[in-house]
Amino acid sequence: MGGLMRRPTIMDIARAAGVSKGAVSYALNGRPGVSQETRERILAIAHDLGWAPSSTARALSPGGRVGAFGLVIDRPARFLGVEPFFMQLVSGIEAELAATDTDLLLQVTDDRKAEAGVYRRWFAERRVDGVIIVDLRVDDPRVALVEEMPLPAVVLGGPQGGGSLSCLYTDDASSVREVVHYLAALGHRRVVRVAGPDEFVHTRDRTRAFEAAAAEAGLPGAVTVHADYTGESGARTTRRLLARADRPTALVYDNDLMAVAGLGVAREMGVDVPGQLSIVAWDDSVLCRLVHPALTAVARDVVAGGREVARMLAEAVQGKSVGSRETVRGELQPRGSTGPLTG
Amino acid sequence: MGGLMRRPTIMDIARAAGVSKGAVSYALNGRPGVSQETRERILAIAHDLGWAPSSTARALSPGGRVGAFGLVIDRPARFLGVEPFFMQLVSGIEAELAATDTDLLLQVTDDRKAEAGVYRRWFAERRVDGVIIVDLRVDDPRVALVEEMPLPAVVLGGPQGGGSLSCLYTDDASSVREVVHYLAALGHRRVVRVAGPDEFVHTRDRTRAFEAAAAEAGLPGAVTVHADYTGESGARTTRRLLARADRPTALVYDNDLMAVAGLGVAREMGVDVPGQLSIVAWDDSVLCRLVHPALTAVARDVVAGGREVARMLAEAVQGKSVGSRETVRGELQPRGSTGPLTG
DNA sequence: CATCGCCGCTTAACCGGTTCAGTATTCGAG
DNA sequence: CTCGAATACTGAACCGGTTAAGCGGCGATG
């Protein structure tokens, strides 16, 4: 079996079938212009030869697609590794892409300038048909950039700040409200939220919702403090909060990683969870169920979100007008880390 | 600024410079055939126009590179998300690739047949210049597959089972020995290793080394049990082991995720760590430092490994003979989860 | 002074597809 | 029987690069 054989081209098929290149192209793409009989003969030969279209040649034709989407993740390597969110997102995207013969180009960068550079390069070199934008920031320059090129794009987040781009967004506000009322009902009065950086659109949305819900539930002491999603920052922040005289009785974290770190700190400081402190995580992953007590969390279906965003981008690339869509909101998953104060 | 402008081509540059396409190509690629003066003029125009080579066109030329490497990860979505190893690996690979204008195609699949299909498709469609193979299995069919096509490839693992492919491997055996002797020195006699699936080459290597080291250290009760890297399986296995009458006093896990799960189980069962049970994790990530007590772990520099494997593949793609290389072995990082038995 | 060889460039072919314009053949309608 | 149109194809251009071959002009060499 010819391992070293040249990849077959449509010209090889044409010769074998005794027809022209063009006829083969029509046959293989299911377009009119060849008889049923010839079409079948060509398809059979293509199959026998193990032919597959050269993605590069196909992309070169006017109007041709490259068959790849791009995703840039802008987080330093060492804490990216533990963030379950992204891998789940990638899994979801690829589950959808697998059916459409599209590949995913993943790029992990350290800083935002580099990130913009990647989009520019992907566009200029014609590497991707479209990109997915995550971690939308306030006044995000990437939005203007892809709008200008223009490069088809879908934003996971928004819809505020997404400009003219299609967004796939969640109603975080109502999840926040659910969490706040849940904690209030358990008797908590001093609730602190350990959030991600303020520059992210979703962080601000949640902060606004958190303040509104706290006012609604009569929790005057509810405040938001900012960390950076890393376990280290979660631990540091928690340590500071628990050392205060009027230490909070409930902490709401913006991701699961900081919540796990917070739990470790509480244990280290001898603060009983949930007896003296309740902990809620945002983004439910295996992590929340591994630790003891298991963490109460706001569970979102990230994989499904990945699928949906990939589907939207596929439509956008085909020139369809996609618009923005809302995905299912996070559900509060009560577990052992929350409860009424005891003693 | 022309957002809607067509991407500039070398033909545009040629017209602006008043020379032919070929001259522009020579100039842009730093090859002889144009005068220094013309070369500089062409480069200036290219820069002004914001030109970048079309990767698809370039790849189409005989001998042309696509400018992309492929990586297939074969783990179901839900526990992939939490496995820090892969994201760190990806970060390392991309850190190296960034300099060479090469992109990474990432594919996450659910089963092995699909994985082989991805390699086949990538080759047939000419999507990648080479691939990185991870999670090498015993009699791995992927090795024969890429050898036959042939598709340049580098194996992360081996070198046994890597066939004629270049491998980047670690001396796991000596790390295993270090762990075993460390535990023996602490006074442990009943040491159990919770390993990954037996089908992985590195699992078998470690198992063999574990048995040898245990014999050497005089630990007759040292055995290996198999789990599947997920937190669930780690928890289940730990629960079973700790329920035994002659329960082990030390557990060595093949990844950090199972170790964290094991710690949670111990806590849940009222087994004090490290007073009654010592825990060692393989692969050190933030996870190990988040929990309390922090986990003693065998720390490997996965990011550096990613860089190295990318570098090797780049050389292999250029036709250089690469050979196999050894990367730095894991270092035991003692932390709070290990110690002598108390009471 | 004729010749050789190199420099600097142009021309054209090629990579592997897609697609448009044109052509020969068949078929139905008038 | 003739005309028009649909059918089934062919030939060639095109996408945006790379590269081998060719070619005029110039300087060095014999």
XYZ file of C-alpha atoms (C1' of nucleotides) in Angstrom:
746
model
C 0.000 0.000 0.000
C 1.611 3.167 -1.250
C 2.659 5.079 1.753
C 4.928 7.297 -0.218
C 2.398 7.990 -2.938
C 1.618 11.489 -4.004
C -1.733 12.723 -2.792
C -4.278 12.165 -5.565
C -5.643 15.304 -7.236
C -8.771 15.847 -9.245
C -6.569 15.651 -12.330
C -5.767 12.048 -11.454
C -9.455 11.349 -11.144
C -10.145 13.099 -14.437
C -7.592 10.976 -16.261
C -8.919 7.775 -14.752
C -12.475 8.676 -15.657
C -11.576 10.012 -19.080
C -13.186 13.372 -18.455
C -11.978 16.908 -17.810
C -10.952 18.521 -14.537
C -14.057 20.652 -14.560
C -16.400 17.708 -14.866
C -14.745 16.077 -11.868
C -15.157 19.229 -9.838
C -18.852 19.411 -10.678
C -19.350 15.777 -9.813
C -17.533 15.947 -6.500
C -19.396 19.023 -5.381
C -22.818 17.754 -6.263
C -23.437 20.523 -8.780
C -25.291 20.108 -12.070
C -23.326 19.685 -15.248
C -22.628 15.959 -15.294
C -24.890 12.985 -15.858
C -25.877 10.757 -13.012
C -23.882 7.920 -14.474
C -20.670 9.901 -14.910
C -21.085 11.417 -11.471
C -21.213 8.014 -9.866
C -18.232 6.766 -11.806
C -16.219 9.800 -10.725
C -17.246 9.451 -7.109
C -16.271 5.799 -7.142
C -12.852 6.581 -8.590
C -12.321 9.377 -6.081
C -13.144 6.981 -3.309
C -10.846 4.288 -4.645
C -7.999 6.737 -4.930
C -8.593 8.002 -1.414
C -8.973 11.517 -2.666
C -9.661 14.434 -0.366
C -9.818 18.051 -1.458
C -6.725 20.094 -0.749
C -7.921 22.688 1.700
C -5.300 25.137 0.523
C -6.239 24.868 -3.137
C -9.917 25.120 -2.368
C -9.398 28.172 -0.216
C -7.486 29.898 -2.965
C -10.433 30.034 -5.333
C -12.436 33.225 -5.243
C -14.997 32.987 -2.495
C -13.314 29.868 -1.142
C -13.417 29.066 2.561
C -10.358 28.121 4.504
C -12.312 25.776 6.722
C -11.009 27.015 10.050
C -12.171 29.163 12.922
C -9.868 30.936 15.323
C -9.993 31.275 19.072
C -7.597 33.409 21.055
C -7.339 32.928 24.777
C -5.508 35.654 26.611
C -4.338 34.227 29.907
C -0.869 33.417 31.132
C -0.019 29.756 30.842
C 0.258 28.858 34.484
C -3.287 29.616 35.507
C -4.825 28.882 32.210
C -4.058 25.276 32.879
C -6.460 24.971 35.723
C -9.288 27.018 34.346
C -11.810 24.376 33.338
C -13.905 26.886 31.453
C -11.757 27.110 28.361
C -11.228 23.450 27.731
C -14.919 22.865 28.062
C -15.581 25.688 25.665
C -13.117 24.241 23.193
C -14.726 20.824 23.509
C -18.108 22.298 22.745
C -16.874 24.241 19.757
C -15.192 21.221 18.271
C -18.131 18.956 18.842
C -20.032 21.263 16.534
C -17.222 21.797 14.057
C -16.495 18.116 13.591
C -19.612 17.787 11.449
C -18.693 20.604 9.085
C -15.109 19.784 8.206
C -13.903 22.912 9.948
C -10.861 23.056 12.175
C -10.118 25.159 15.202
C -7.006 27.286 15.447
C -6.190 27.921 19.048
C -3.842 30.601 20.189
C -2.849 31.303 23.752
C -1.264 34.681 24.301
C 0.106 36.591 27.235
C -0.939 40.104 26.495
C -3.622 41.954 24.644
C -1.439 43.621 22.060
C -0.354 40.193 20.973
C -3.968 39.120 20.853
C -4.924 41.888 18.432
C -1.863 40.987 16.402
C -3.083 37.430 16.077
C -6.435 38.528 14.686
C -4.702 40.819 12.237
C -2.333 38.117 11.101
C -5.047 35.491 10.767
C -6.982 37.851 8.570
C -4.035 39.017 6.480
C -2.688 35.521 5.921
C -6.157 34.189 5.316
C -5.839 31.555 8.013
C -9.388 31.544 9.305
C -12.894 32.163 8.052
C -13.968 33.726 11.313
C -13.109 34.120 14.966
C -14.730 33.678 18.331
C -14.145 36.450 20.825
C -14.209 35.578 24.511
C -13.585 37.590 27.667
C -15.152 40.724 26.240
C -13.780 43.842 27.894
C -15.204 47.282 28.318
C -14.475 49.279 25.141
C -12.874 46.209 23.696
C -10.588 47.176 20.793
C -11.014 43.770 19.229
C -14.581 44.534 18.313
C -13.630 47.537 16.195
C -10.723 45.605 14.744
C -12.701 42.671 13.367
C -15.511 44.973 12.287
C -13.087 47.014 10.241
C -11.232 44.235 8.474
C -13.959 42.827 8.235
C -13.536 39.377 9.718
C -16.655 37.376 10.616
C -16.832 37.082 14.367
C -19.118 36.049 17.182
C -18.755 37.302 20.724
C -19.271 35.014 23.679
C -20.574 37.580 26.100
C -22.109 40.985 25.745
C -24.450 41.950 24.239
C -23.368 45.337 25.586
C -20.023 46.243 24.098
C -20.311 43.800 21.232
C -20.869 46.541 18.675
C -22.425 45.217 15.501
C -21.174 41.700 16.143
C -23.413 38.800 16.995
C -23.288 37.870 20.645
C -24.136 34.786 22.620
C -24.914 36.049 26.078
C -26.309 34.839 29.380
C -28.620 36.534 31.792
C -26.068 36.606 34.580
C -28.113 39.174 36.463
C -30.872 36.771 37.329
C -28.399 34.132 38.458
C -26.740 36.704 40.688
C -30.119 37.620 42.131
C -30.859 33.966 42.819
C -27.584 33.539 44.692
C -28.077 36.672 46.777
C -31.610 35.763 47.787
C -30.548 32.222 48.551
C -27.846 33.450 50.921
C -30.161 36.044 52.457
C -32.727 33.343 53.105
C -30.071 31.328 54.937
C -29.662 34.299 57.246
C -26.484 35.799 55.857
C -26.053 39.556 56.175
C -22.393 40.192 55.411
C -21.968 38.839 51.903
C -18.883 39.658 49.857
C -18.357 38.876 46.225
C -14.838 38.086 45.038
C -15.009 39.091 41.403
C -12.737 38.953 38.403
C -11.119 42.061 36.950
C -13.464 44.988 36.526
C -12.498 45.456 32.888
C -14.558 42.489 31.750
C -18.066 43.283 30.635
C -19.527 40.281 32.415
C -17.828 41.311 35.650
C -19.494 44.722 35.537
C -22.847 43.203 34.665
C -22.643 40.919 37.642
C -21.469 43.697 39.941
C -24.414 45.875 39.008
C -26.799 42.967 39.483
C -25.174 42.054 42.772
C -25.665 45.538 44.171
C -29.249 45.703 43.013
C -30.084 42.278 44.433
C -28.387 43.088 47.737
C -30.440 46.257 48.088
C -33.544 44.275 47.225
C -32.759 41.630 49.827
C -31.806 44.173 52.460
C -28.112 43.371 52.683
C -26.370 46.719 53.170
C -22.977 45.184 53.739
C -22.802 43.468 50.380
C -19.738 44.588 48.460
C -17.655 43.385 45.560
C -13.877 43.125 45.709
C -11.752 42.377 42.680
C -9.250 39.594 42.155
C -7.872 38.144 38.915
C -9.350 34.633 38.657
C -6.149 32.942 39.789
C -6.104 30.659 42.777
C -3.382 32.781 44.342
C -5.417 35.965 44.158
C -8.492 34.137 45.427
C -6.532 32.860 48.401
C -4.962 36.224 49.143
C -8.285 38.050 48.956
C -10.025 35.480 51.108
C -7.301 35.656 53.725
C -7.690 39.417 53.927
C -11.462 39.225 54.171
C -11.498 36.546 56.854
C -8.993 38.447 58.973
C -11.336 41.405 59.388
C -13.160 41.941 62.644
C -16.566 41.944 60.951
C -15.639 39.145 58.622
C -18.184 38.127 55.999
C -20.348 35.083 56.601
C -20.729 34.293 52.946
C -18.417 34.624 49.947
C -19.442 34.481 46.318
C -16.604 33.838 43.877
C -16.606 34.660 40.191
C -15.016 31.370 39.193
C -14.530 27.938 40.644
C -10.793 28.185 40.982
C -10.878 31.121 43.393
C -13.652 29.418 45.334
C -11.578 26.294 45.825
C -8.651 28.434 46.929
C -10.960 30.286 49.303
C -12.087 27.020 50.827
C -8.480 26.026 51.394
C -7.793 29.327 53.147
C -10.846 28.985 55.368
C -9.713 25.546 56.403
C -6.212 26.783 57.039
C -7.556 29.635 59.217
C -9.815 27.332 61.153
C -13.010 28.871 59.795
C -15.640 26.155 59.470
C -17.438 25.802 56.155
C -20.396 26.016 56.150
C -20.774 26.509 59.899
C -19.090 29.887 59.994
C -18.742 30.677 56.325
C -20.745 29.839 53.235
C -19.039 29.643 49.866
C -20.593 29.904 46.408
C -18.648 29.325 43.197
C -19.437 30.598 39.744
C -18.931 28.031 36.991
C -19.461 24.544 38.170
C -16.798 22.036 37.246
C -15.579 18.750 38.589
C -13.397 20.824 40.856
C -16.391 21.889 42.927
C -17.357 18.304 43.612
C -13.871 17.077 44.379
C -13.245 19.137 47.455
C -14.859 18.605 50.808
C -17.345 20.053 51.497
C -18.465 20.154 47.877
C -19.011 23.679 46.650
C -22.381 25.214 45.977
C -22.049 26.633 42.472
C -23.782 28.428 39.653
C -23.669 25.805 36.934
C -23.636 26.823 33.295
C -23.486 24.434 30.391
C -20.267 25.708 28.890
C -20.016 22.878 26.387
C -23.439 23.711 24.997
C -22.418 27.354 24.811
C -19.391 26.352 22.779
C -21.547 24.407 20.378
C -23.931 27.276 19.952
C -21.269 29.875 19.388
C -19.629 27.655 16.759
C -22.968 27.233 15.032
C -23.518 30.975 15.014
C -20.116 31.645 13.544
C -20.683 29.047 10.850
C -23.829 30.895 9.846
C -22.125 34.268 9.968
C -19.358 33.009 7.701
C -21.969 31.886 5.194
C -23.159 35.455 5.091
C -26.336 34.867 7.012
C -27.439 37.525 9.405
C -27.200 35.886 12.776
C -28.109 38.432 15.410
C -27.543 37.953 19.090
C -28.895 35.066 21.093
C -29.350 34.287 24.725
C -28.167 31.010 26.143
C -29.586 29.258 29.176
C -28.716 31.025 32.382
C -26.684 29.477 35.184
C -28.548 27.379 37.722
C -27.684 27.493 41.385
C -26.510 24.071 42.491
C -26.696 23.931 46.308
C -24.110 21.671 47.932
C -22.305 21.334 51.217
C -20.457 24.625 51.252
C -23.499 26.746 52.023
C -25.861 26.718 54.965
C -27.144 28.704 57.925
C -24.679 29.907 60.527
C -24.190 27.519 63.425
C -22.649 28.704 66.654
C -8.765 53.679 6.362
C -10.060 51.064 3.969
C -11.733 48.469 6.039
C -13.437 46.951 3.072
C -10.334 46.884 0.946
C -9.265 43.738 -0.772
C -6.250 42.120 0.820
C -3.154 43.317 -1.022
C -1.350 40.734 -3.138
C 2.176 40.653 -4.434
C 0.728 41.770 -7.767
C -0.368 45.024 -6.128
C 3.121 45.492 -4.805
C 4.605 44.712 -8.199
C 2.460 47.336 -9.900
C 3.307 49.949 -7.298
C 6.998 49.221 -7.572
C 6.963 48.929 -11.351
C 8.485 45.460 -11.355
C 7.272 41.932 -11.986
C 5.600 39.495 -9.605
C 8.671 37.342 -9.513
C 10.937 40.184 -8.469
C 8.606 40.971 -5.608
C 8.638 37.379 -4.474
C 12.429 37.302 -4.503
C 12.608 40.527 -2.561
C 10.098 39.523 0.075
C 11.748 36.188 0.698
C 15.246 37.551 0.987
C 16.497 35.571 -1.979
C 19.025 36.816 -4.519
C 17.798 38.183 -7.803
C 17.030 41.799 -6.980
C 19.287 44.725 -6.168
C 19.498 46.032 -2.678
C 17.811 49.234 -3.718
C 14.842 47.559 -5.399
C 14.529 45.153 -2.515
C 14.188 47.968 -0.026
C 11.666 49.800 -2.167
C 9.565 46.647 -2.462
C 9.731 45.951 1.251
C 8.666 49.504 1.999
C 5.686 49.265 -0.331
C 4.706 45.898 1.114
C 4.806 47.396 4.556
C 2.774 50.414 3.534
C 0.141 48.234 1.941
C -0.021 46.034 5.015
C 0.751 43.005 2.939
C 1.007 39.544 4.434
C 1.504 36.357 2.447
C -1.603 34.311 1.843
C -0.898 31.109 3.685
C -3.116 29.161 1.319
C -1.367 30.382 -1.797
C 2.033 29.799 -0.318
C 1.138 26.303 0.754
C -0.025 25.449 -2.721
C 3.372 25.876 -4.291
C 5.431 22.716 -4.641
C 7.261 22.131 -1.405
C 5.216 24.791 0.312
C 4.447 24.581 4.019
C 0.997 25.061 5.408
C 2.325 26.694 8.545
C 0.344 24.668 11.043
C 0.898 21.806 13.446
C -1.833 19.539 14.708
C -2.542 18.239 18.172
C -5.260 15.732 18.946
C -6.369 15.236 22.508
C -8.483 12.207 23.111
C -10.395 12.734 26.323
C -14.092 13.314 26.894
C -14.971 16.956 27.397
C -16.076 16.901 30.972
C -12.844 15.779 32.551
C -10.623 17.290 29.990
C -11.637 20.649 31.333
C -9.972 20.126 34.587
C -6.802 18.445 33.477
C -4.182 21.175 33.763
C -1.639 19.181 31.818
C -3.029 19.825 28.361
C -3.507 23.536 28.605
C 0.003 23.909 29.907
C 1.262 21.780 27.069
C -0.629 23.889 24.563
C 0.761 27.054 26.099
C 4.280 25.740 25.766
C 3.793 24.645 22.186
C 2.405 28.009 21.198
C 5.080 29.955 22.986
C 7.516 28.272 20.642
C 5.342 28.479 17.547
C 4.646 32.173 17.894
C 8.137 32.945 16.670
C 7.851 30.879 13.524
C 4.538 31.983 12.125
C 3.066 28.565 12.662
C -0.398 27.932 14.048
C -1.744 25.133 16.159
C -4.758 23.116 15.133
C -6.342 21.598 18.167
C -8.811 18.787 18.009
C -10.559 17.208 20.957
C -12.120 13.853 20.250
C -14.048 11.301 22.181
C -12.765 8.070 20.806
C -9.671 6.685 19.204
C -11.149 5.797 15.852
C -12.074 9.423 15.454
C -8.564 10.391 16.427
C -6.996 8.322 13.659
C -9.552 9.810 11.285
C -8.408 13.297 12.179
C -4.807 12.489 11.362
C -5.866 10.976 8.060
C -8.000 13.954 7.163
C -5.361 16.480 8.136
C -2.906 14.722 5.891
C -5.280 14.245 2.980
C -6.570 17.787 3.045
C -3.105 19.135 3.630
C -4.098 20.978 6.770
C -0.935 20.532 8.790
C 2.788 20.159 8.240
C 3.139 17.777 11.143
C 1.510 16.462 14.280
C 2.313 15.970 17.914
C 1.268 12.666 19.414
C 0.475 12.559 23.119
C -0.778 9.828 25.436
C 1.154 7.121 23.646
C -0.460 3.739 24.094
C 0.951 0.252 23.925
C 1.017 -0.830 20.245
C -0.327 2.553 19.306
C -1.856 2.432 15.813
C -1.193 6.121 15.309
C 2.519 5.498 15.049
C 2.148 3.178 12.079
C -0.419 5.506 10.560
C 1.736 8.631 10.458
C 4.791 6.606 9.482
C 2.950 5.258 6.479
C 1.448 8.456 5.128
C 4.124 9.792 5.888
C 3.275 12.749 8.084
C 6.035 14.350 10.141
C 5.361 13.652 13.791
C 6.915 13.851 17.209
C 5.807 11.745 20.140
C 5.581 13.172 23.610
C 6.388 10.035 25.531
C 8.073 6.798 24.642
C 10.711 6.185 23.532
C 9.461 2.608 23.678
C 6.570 2.214 21.285
C 7.427 5.299 19.288
C 8.609 3.294 16.303
C 10.791 5.346 14.001
C 9.311 8.615 15.242
C 11.225 11.131 17.286
C 10.256 11.084 20.933
C 10.552 13.536 23.763
C 10.556 11.401 26.875
C 11.135 11.692 30.604
C 12.887 9.391 32.940
C 9.775 8.673 34.980
C 11.431 5.646 36.552
C 13.871 7.673 38.582
C 11.110 10.007 39.783
C 9.084 6.991 40.852
C 12.066 5.665 42.733
C 12.531 9.001 44.474
C 8.919 9.011 45.615
C 9.039 5.452 46.884
C 12.231 5.968 48.852
C 10.926 9.232 50.229
C 7.796 7.510 51.548
C 9.773 4.555 52.843
C 12.048 6.947 54.723
C 8.999 8.475 56.361
C 8.180 5.038 57.689
C 5.429 4.002 55.305
C 5.066 0.329 54.533
C 1.676 0.011 52.866
C 2.001 2.230 49.797
C -0.525 2.035 46.985
C -0.242 3.714 43.642
C -3.437 4.889 41.950
C -2.436 4.841 38.307
C -3.989 5.816 35.018
C -5.143 3.235 32.477
C -2.682 0.438 31.863
C -2.784 0.936 28.107
C -0.603 4.045 28.246
C 3.069 3.456 27.781
C 4.022 5.837 30.553
C 1.663 4.081 32.948
C 3.400 0.772 32.337
C 6.825 2.364 32.652
C 5.888 3.806 36.011
C 4.314 0.592 37.179
C 7.447 -1.358 36.409
C 9.588 1.252 38.141
C 7.253 1.345 41.102
C 7.515 -2.386 41.624
C 11.278 -2.348 41.292
C 11.670 0.570 43.686
C 9.302 -1.003 46.208
C 11.326 -4.216 46.201
C 14.487 -2.173 46.575
C 13.052 -0.247 49.534
C 11.619 -3.336 51.149
C 7.927 -2.540 50.749
C 6.256 -5.836 49.960
C 2.764 -4.382 50.120
C 3.287 -1.878 47.355
C 0.762 -2.397 44.586
C -0.658 -0.444 41.697
C -4.387 -0.123 41.077
C -5.790 1.426 37.933
C -8.191 4.327 37.618
C -8.873 6.584 34.641
C -7.483 10.004 35.605
C -10.889 11.459 36.410
C -11.656 12.897 39.806
C -14.593 10.521 40.128
C -12.486 7.446 39.574
C -9.821 8.788 41.923
C -12.424 9.317 44.616
C -14.007 5.909 44.111
C -10.702 4.110 44.191
C -9.566 5.994 47.273
C -12.791 5.233 49.091
C -12.341 1.536 48.411
C -8.725 1.549 49.519
C -9.376 3.465 52.726
C -12.242 1.172 53.666
C -9.946 -1.849 53.828
C -8.901 -3.274 57.166
C -5.202 -2.925 56.321
C -5.657 0.394 54.669
C -2.624 1.960 53.012
C -0.731 4.695 54.827
C 0.426 6.380 51.655
C -1.150 6.872 48.258
C 0.661 7.927 45.098
C -1.594 9.248 42.340
C -0.751 9.381 38.657
C -2.164 12.869 38.207
C -3.068 15.825 40.361
C -6.785 15.607 39.781
C -7.152 12.161 41.305
C -4.920 13.219 44.178
C -7.155 16.174 44.999
C -10.171 13.898 44.840
C -8.402 11.455 47.114
C -7.731 14.184 49.629
C -11.415 15.094 49.613
C -12.367 11.483 50.266
C -9.900 11.168 53.106
C -11.331 14.243 54.720
C -14.837 12.979 54.212
C -13.939 9.649 55.820
C -12.226 11.321 58.741
C -8.775 10.097 57.779
C -6.231 12.715 58.745
C -3.746 13.857 56.122
C -0.853 13.561 56.696
C -1.291 12.139 60.201
C -2.863 8.878 59.058
C -2.365 9.054 55.330
C 0.247 10.598 53.087
C -0.667 11.704 49.574
C 1.616 12.290 46.601
C 0.416 13.716 43.306
C 2.002 13.348 39.895
C 2.042 16.533 37.842
C 2.194 19.597 39.958
C -0.276 22.347 39.141
C -1.853 25.200 41.008
C -4.430 22.689 42.108
C -1.950 21.046 44.447
C -1.274 24.301 46.222
C -4.883 25.370 46.487
C -6.094 22.610 48.712
C -5.278 22.222 52.356
C -2.984 20.610 53.172
C -1.067 21.407 49.994
C -0.155 18.285 48.068
C 3.322 16.887 47.784
C 3.828 16.411 44.074
C 6.192 15.345 41.342
C 6.612 18.583 39.420
C 7.425 18.503 35.738
C 7.864 21.545 33.592
C 5.089 20.800 31.130
C 5.334 24.187 29.447
C 9.018 23.636 28.719
C 8.176 20.197 27.376
C 5.645 21.766 25.048
C 8.227 24.211 23.762
C 10.740 21.462 23.164
C 8.335 19.177 21.361
C 7.265 22.048 19.102
C 10.888 22.806 18.342
C 11.546 19.185 17.479
C 8.576 19.009 15.163
C 9.663 22.200 13.422
C 13.007 20.596 12.719
C 11.430 17.357 11.574
C 9.208 19.244 9.149
C 12.271 20.905 7.685
C 13.554 17.463 6.907
C 16.196 17.447 9.581
C 16.827 14.206 11.389
C 15.779 14.900 14.944
C 16.131 11.738 16.947
C 14.742 11.282 20.404
C 15.537 13.508 23.338
C 15.150 13.311 27.048
C 13.563 16.152 28.939
C 14.212 17.031 32.572
C 12.697 14.539 34.951
C 10.048 15.395 37.508
C 11.231 16.711 40.854
C 9.580 15.698 44.073
C 8.078 18.760 45.735
C 7.416 17.916 49.395
C 4.459 19.765 50.940
C 1.962 19.307 53.702
C 0.239 16.159 52.486
C 3.121 13.833 53.326
C 4.755 13.040 56.635
C 5.401 10.323 59.190
C 2.448 8.556 60.788
C 1.275 10.139 64.008
C -0.895 8.156 66.362
C 38.304 43.722 -29.127
C 35.763 39.494 -28.562
C 34.065 36.665 -25.023
C 32.652 34.911 -20.850
C 29.947 35.254 -16.843
C 27.278 37.496 -13.553
C 23.729 40.668 -12.095
C 18.984 42.096 -12.145
C 15.153 41.427 -13.884
C 11.028 39.319 -16.815
C 8.294 35.582 -18.522
C 5.855 31.712 -17.863
C 4.746 27.466 -15.790
C 2.993 25.330 -11.779
C 0.488 24.039 -7.343
C -5.041 22.009 -7.038
C -8.876 23.380 -6.917
C -13.505 26.455 -8.859
C -16.131 28.487 -12.306
C -17.473 30.815 -16.539
C -18.002 30.677 -21.426
C -18.483 27.963 -25.186
C -19.700 23.608 -27.932
C -21.631 19.294 -29.474
C -25.473 16.340 -28.814
C -30.048 15.150 -27.688
C -34.792 16.051 -27.197
C -39.351 18.068 -27.434
C -42.376 21.349 -29.556
C -44.447 23.517 -33.526
C -38.547 18.697 -40.644
C -36.780 22.526 -38.259
C -35.830 25.332 -34.607
C -34.891 26.322 -29.719
C -33.547 24.831 -25.466
C -31.807 21.866 -22.184
C -28.046 18.529 -21.171
C -23.339 16.994 -20.733
C -19.433 18.063 -21.238
C -14.546 20.739 -22.587
C -11.190 24.450 -22.399
C -9.345 28.120 -20.211
C -8.960 31.610 -16.855
C -8.323 32.519 -12.143
C -7.003 32.549 -7.058
C -1.753 34.241 -4.961
C 2.008 32.754 -4.348
C 7.078 30.165 -5.878
C 10.563 29.120 -9.025
C 13.008 27.531 -13.285
C 14.453 29.403 -17.515
C 15.582 33.142 -20.460
C 17.584 37.530 -21.642
C 19.796 42.155 -22.120
C 23.567 44.922 -20.287
C 27.649 45.512 -17.958
C 32.441 44.629 -16.136
C 36.293 41.723 -16.044
C 39.328 38.779 -18.522
C 42.319 36.905 -22.170
